[in-house]
Tab-separated table of C-alpha atoms in Angstrom:
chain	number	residue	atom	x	y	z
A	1	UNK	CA	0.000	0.000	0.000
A	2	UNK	CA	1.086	3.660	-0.466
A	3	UNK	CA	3.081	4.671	2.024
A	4	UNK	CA	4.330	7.863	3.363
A	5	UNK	CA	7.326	8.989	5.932
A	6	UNK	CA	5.751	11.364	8.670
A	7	UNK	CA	6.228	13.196	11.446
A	8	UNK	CA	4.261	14.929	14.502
A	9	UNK	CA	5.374	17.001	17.819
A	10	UNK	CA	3.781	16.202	20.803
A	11	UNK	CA	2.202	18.121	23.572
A	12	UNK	CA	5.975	18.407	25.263
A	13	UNK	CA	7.583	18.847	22.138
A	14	UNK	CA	8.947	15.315	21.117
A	15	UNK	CA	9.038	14.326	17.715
A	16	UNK	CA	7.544	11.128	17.205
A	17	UNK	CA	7.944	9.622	13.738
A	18	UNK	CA	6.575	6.629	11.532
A	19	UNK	CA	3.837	5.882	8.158
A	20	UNK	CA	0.916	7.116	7.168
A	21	UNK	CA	-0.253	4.161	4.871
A	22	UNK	CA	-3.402	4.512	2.730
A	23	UNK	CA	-5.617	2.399	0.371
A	24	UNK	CA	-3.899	2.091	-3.104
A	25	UNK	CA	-6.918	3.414	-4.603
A	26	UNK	CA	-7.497	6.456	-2.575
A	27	UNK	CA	-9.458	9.834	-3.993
A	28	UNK	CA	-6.188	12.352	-2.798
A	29	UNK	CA	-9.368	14.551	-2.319
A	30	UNK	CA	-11.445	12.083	-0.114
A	31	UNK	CA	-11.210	12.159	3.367
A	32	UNK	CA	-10.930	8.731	5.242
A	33	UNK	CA	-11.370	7.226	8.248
A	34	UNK	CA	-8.118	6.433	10.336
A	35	UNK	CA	-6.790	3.846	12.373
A	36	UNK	CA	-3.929	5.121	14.840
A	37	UNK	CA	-1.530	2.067	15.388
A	38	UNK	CA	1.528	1.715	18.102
A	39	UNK	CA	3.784	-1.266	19.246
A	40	UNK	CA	3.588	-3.140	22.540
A	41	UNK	CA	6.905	-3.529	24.686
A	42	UNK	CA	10.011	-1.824	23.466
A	43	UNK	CA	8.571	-2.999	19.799
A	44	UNK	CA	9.304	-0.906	16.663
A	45	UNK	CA	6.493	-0.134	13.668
A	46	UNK	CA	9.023	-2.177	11.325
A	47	UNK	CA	8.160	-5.728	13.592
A	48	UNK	CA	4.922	-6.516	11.259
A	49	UNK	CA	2.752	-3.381	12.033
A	50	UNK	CA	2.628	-2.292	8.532
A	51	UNK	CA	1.573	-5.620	7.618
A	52	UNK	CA	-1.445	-5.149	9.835
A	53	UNK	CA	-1.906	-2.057	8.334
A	54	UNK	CA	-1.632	-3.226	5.041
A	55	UNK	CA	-4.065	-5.747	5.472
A	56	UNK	CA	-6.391	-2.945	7.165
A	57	UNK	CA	-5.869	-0.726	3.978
A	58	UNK	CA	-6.687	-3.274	1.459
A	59	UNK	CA	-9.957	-4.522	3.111
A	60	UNK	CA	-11.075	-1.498	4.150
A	61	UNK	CA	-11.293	1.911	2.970
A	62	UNK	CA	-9.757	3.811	5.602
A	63	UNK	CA	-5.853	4.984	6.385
A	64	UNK	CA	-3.341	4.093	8.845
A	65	UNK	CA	-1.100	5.478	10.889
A	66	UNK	CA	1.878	3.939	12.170
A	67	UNK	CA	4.138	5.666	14.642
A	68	UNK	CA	7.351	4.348	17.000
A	69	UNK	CA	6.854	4.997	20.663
A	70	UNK	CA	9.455	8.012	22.311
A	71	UNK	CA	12.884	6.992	22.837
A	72	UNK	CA	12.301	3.156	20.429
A	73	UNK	CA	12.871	3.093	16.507
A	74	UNK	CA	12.805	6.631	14.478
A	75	UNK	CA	11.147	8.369	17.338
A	76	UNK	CA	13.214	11.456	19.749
A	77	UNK	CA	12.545	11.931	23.185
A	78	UNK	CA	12.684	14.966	25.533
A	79	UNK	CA	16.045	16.649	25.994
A	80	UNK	CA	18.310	14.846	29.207
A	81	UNK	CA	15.443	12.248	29.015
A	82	UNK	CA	17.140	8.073	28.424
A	83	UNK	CA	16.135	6.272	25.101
A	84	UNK	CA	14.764	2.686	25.872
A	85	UNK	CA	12.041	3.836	28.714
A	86	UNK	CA	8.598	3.148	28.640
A	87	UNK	CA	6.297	5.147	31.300
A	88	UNK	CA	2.926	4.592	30.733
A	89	UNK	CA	1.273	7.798	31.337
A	90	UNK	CA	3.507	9.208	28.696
A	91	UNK	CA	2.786	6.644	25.714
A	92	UNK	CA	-0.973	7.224	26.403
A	93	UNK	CA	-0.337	10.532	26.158
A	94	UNK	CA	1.735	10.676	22.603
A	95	UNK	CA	-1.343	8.128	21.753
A	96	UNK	CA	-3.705	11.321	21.494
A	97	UNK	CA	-1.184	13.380	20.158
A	98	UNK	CA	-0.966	11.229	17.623
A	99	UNK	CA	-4.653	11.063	17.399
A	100	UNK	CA	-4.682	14.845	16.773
A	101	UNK	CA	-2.138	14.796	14.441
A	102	UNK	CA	-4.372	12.235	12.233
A	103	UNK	CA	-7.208	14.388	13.015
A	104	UNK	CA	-4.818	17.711	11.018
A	105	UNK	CA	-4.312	15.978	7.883
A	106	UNK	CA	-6.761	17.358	5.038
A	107	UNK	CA	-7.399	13.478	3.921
A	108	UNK	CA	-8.537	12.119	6.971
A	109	UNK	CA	-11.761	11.864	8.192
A	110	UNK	CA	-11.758	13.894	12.219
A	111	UNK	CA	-14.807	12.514	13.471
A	112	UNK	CA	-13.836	8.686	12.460
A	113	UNK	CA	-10.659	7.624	14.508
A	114	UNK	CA	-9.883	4.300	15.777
A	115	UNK	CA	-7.022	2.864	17.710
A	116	UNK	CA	-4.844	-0.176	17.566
A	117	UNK	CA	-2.874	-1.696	20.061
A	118	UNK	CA	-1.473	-4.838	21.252
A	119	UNK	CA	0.271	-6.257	23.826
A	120	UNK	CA	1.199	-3.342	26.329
A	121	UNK	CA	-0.338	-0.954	23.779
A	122	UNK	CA	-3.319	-3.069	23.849
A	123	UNK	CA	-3.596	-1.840	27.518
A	124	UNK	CA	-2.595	1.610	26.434
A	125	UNK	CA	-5.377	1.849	23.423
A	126	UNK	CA	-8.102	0.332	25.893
A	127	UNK	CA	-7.349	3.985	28.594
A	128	UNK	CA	-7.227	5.862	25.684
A	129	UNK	CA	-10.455	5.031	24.350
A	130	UNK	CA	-11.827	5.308	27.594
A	131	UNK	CA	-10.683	9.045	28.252
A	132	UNK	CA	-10.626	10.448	24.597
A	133	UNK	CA	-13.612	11.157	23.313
A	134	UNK	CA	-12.459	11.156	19.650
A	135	UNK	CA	-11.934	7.690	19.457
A	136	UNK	CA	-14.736	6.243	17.613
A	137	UNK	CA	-13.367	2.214	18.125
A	138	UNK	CA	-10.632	0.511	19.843
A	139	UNK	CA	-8.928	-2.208	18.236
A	140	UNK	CA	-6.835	-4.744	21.004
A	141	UNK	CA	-5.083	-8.191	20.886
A	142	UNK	CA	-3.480	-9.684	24.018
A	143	UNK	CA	-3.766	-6.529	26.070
A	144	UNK	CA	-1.476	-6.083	29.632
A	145	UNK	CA	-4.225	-4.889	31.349
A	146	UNK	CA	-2.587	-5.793	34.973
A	147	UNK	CA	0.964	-5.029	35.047
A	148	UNK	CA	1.661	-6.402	38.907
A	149	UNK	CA	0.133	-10.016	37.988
A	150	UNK	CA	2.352	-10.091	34.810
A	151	UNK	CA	5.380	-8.973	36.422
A	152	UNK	CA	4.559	-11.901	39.282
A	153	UNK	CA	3.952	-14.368	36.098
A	154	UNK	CA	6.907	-13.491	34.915
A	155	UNK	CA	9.795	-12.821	37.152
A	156	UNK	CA	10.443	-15.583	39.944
A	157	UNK	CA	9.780	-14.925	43.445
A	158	UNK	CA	13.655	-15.383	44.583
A	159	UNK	CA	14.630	-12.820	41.876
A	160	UNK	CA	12.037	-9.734	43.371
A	161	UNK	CA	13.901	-8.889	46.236
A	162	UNK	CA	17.501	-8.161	44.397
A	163	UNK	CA	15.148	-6.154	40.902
A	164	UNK	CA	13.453	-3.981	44.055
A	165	UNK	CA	17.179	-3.382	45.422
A	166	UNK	CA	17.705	-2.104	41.883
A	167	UNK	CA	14.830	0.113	41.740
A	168	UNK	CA	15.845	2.057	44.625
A	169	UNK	CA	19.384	1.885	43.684
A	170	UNK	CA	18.793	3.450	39.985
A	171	UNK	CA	15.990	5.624	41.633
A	172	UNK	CA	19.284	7.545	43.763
A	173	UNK	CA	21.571	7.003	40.817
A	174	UNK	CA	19.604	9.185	38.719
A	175	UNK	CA	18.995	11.893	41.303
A	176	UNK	CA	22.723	12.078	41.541
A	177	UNK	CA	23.041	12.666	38.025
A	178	UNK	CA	23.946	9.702	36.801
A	179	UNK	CA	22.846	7.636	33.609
A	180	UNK	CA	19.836	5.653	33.616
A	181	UNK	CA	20.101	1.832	34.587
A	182	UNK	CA	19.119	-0.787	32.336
A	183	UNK	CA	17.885	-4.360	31.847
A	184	UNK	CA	17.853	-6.321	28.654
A	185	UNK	CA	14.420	-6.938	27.475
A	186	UNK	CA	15.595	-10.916	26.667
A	187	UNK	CA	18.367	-13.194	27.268
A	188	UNK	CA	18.785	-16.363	26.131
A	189	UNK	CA	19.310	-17.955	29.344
A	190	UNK	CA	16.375	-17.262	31.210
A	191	UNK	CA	17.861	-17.614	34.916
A	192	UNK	CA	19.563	-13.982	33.835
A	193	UNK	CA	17.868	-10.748	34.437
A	194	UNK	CA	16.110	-9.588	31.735
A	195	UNK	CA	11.916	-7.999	31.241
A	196	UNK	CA	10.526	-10.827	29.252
A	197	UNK	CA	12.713	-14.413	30.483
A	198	UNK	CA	10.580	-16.556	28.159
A	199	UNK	CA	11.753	-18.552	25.106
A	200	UNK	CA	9.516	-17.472	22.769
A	201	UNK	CA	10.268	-13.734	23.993
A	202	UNK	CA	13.441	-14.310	23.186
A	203	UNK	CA	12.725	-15.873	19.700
A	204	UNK	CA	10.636	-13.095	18.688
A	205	UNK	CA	12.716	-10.012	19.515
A	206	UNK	CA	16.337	-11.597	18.289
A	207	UNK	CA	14.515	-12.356	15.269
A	208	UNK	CA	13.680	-8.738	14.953
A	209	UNK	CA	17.004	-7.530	16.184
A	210	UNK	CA	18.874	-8.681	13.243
A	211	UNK	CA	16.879	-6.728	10.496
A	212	UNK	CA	15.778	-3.835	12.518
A	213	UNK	CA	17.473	-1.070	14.773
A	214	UNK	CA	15.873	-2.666	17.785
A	215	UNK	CA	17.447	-2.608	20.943
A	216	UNK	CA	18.121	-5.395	23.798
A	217	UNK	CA	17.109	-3.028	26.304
A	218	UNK	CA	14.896	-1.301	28.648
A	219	UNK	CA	15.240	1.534	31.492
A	220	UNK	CA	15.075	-0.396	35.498
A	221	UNK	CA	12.556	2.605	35.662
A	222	UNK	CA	10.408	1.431	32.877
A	223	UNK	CA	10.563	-2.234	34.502
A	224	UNK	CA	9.754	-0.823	37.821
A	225	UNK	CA	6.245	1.151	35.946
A	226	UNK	CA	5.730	-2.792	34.735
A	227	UNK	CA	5.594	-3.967	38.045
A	228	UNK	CA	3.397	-1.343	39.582
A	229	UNK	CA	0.837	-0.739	36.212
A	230	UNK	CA	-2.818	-2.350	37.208
């Protein structure tokens, strides 16, 4: 499907980038519904989201648009602020902004705009559409809709005390100036710290990893918003 490079500031300023991807046969002078599309955790747009919206574009006669979460992929994030971190409040947030960005474009339809999420944006896209007013359907697979049951799903109970040690420990670092701590998202070994110690966690990012500019790794603070979402 047609595709086109874009780019939108958000309310502090951040410039969040990804696709706008429309129906090959789209009037240029017709305006069209939109669905508003992010990754889950620490994903990028290029791990199979355009072929979601692809497949959205062809059946459908609506746009999408496909952005990276701040600080992951082709995205910025705010001056002194770490790459790799993923606070909650904030990606809901640059979810509406996004949403009003859609809502500027002359070929887009304002008053039809859905969102997509999945994963820990499926959680995201469920607040959203709760709160904003403008969203006219929400669109969710496999949402993390309690972030203190997955975080005790995932991590074992002898490893909580020492990643709470680390919490506080990064929480000081940083107020001392120093860089932000991280974890990797996934190791191959999963007796080593890491935010997703599952095999097929690991499967699916490495994949990724090798023909994207992914990243092995997360802020401790973003792990420690995990393990405190509900």
């Amino acid at each position: 499907m047609p595709s086109e490079k874009i780019e939108f500031k958000t309310a502090d300023g951040v410039t969040l980038r990804g696709w706008f991807i429309k129906p090959a046969n789209a009037d240029s002078a017709s305006k069209l519904p939109a669905v508003v599309m992010c990754h889950g955790f620490s994903a990028l747009k290029e791990m199979d989201l355009d072929a979601f919206a692809n497949h959205f574009t062809e059946q459908l006669s609506l746009s999408c648009l496909v952005f990276d979460n701040r600080g992951f992929g082709d995205s910025d994030v705010a001056p002194g602020m770490p790459r790799q971190e993923i606070i909650p409040s904030v990606q809901t947030s640059d979810l509406s902004d996004a949403i009003t960005y859609a809502q500027s474009r002359a070929d887009v339809d304002a008053d039809k705009i859905a969102i997509w999420g999945s994963s820990y944006s499926g959680g995201h896209v469920l607040w959203v559409g709760a709160v904003d007013r403008r969203v006219k359907a929400v669109l969710c697979q496999v949402p993390c809709v309690d972030g203190w049951e997955n975080f005790h799903r995932l991590i074992r109970p002898d490893f909580i005390a020492g990643l709470n040690k680390s919490f506080q420990e990064d929480r000081v670092a940083r107020a001392a100036g120093k860089p932000a701590g991280t974890l990797p998202v996934v190791d191959q070994d999963p007796l080593k710290p890491s935010a997703l110690p599952t095999t097929d966690s690991y499967e699916f990012f490495t994949a990724w990893g090798n023909k994207s500019n992914w990243k092995n790794e997360v802020t401790i603070k973003r792990f420690e918003c995990f393990s405190e979402t509900l």
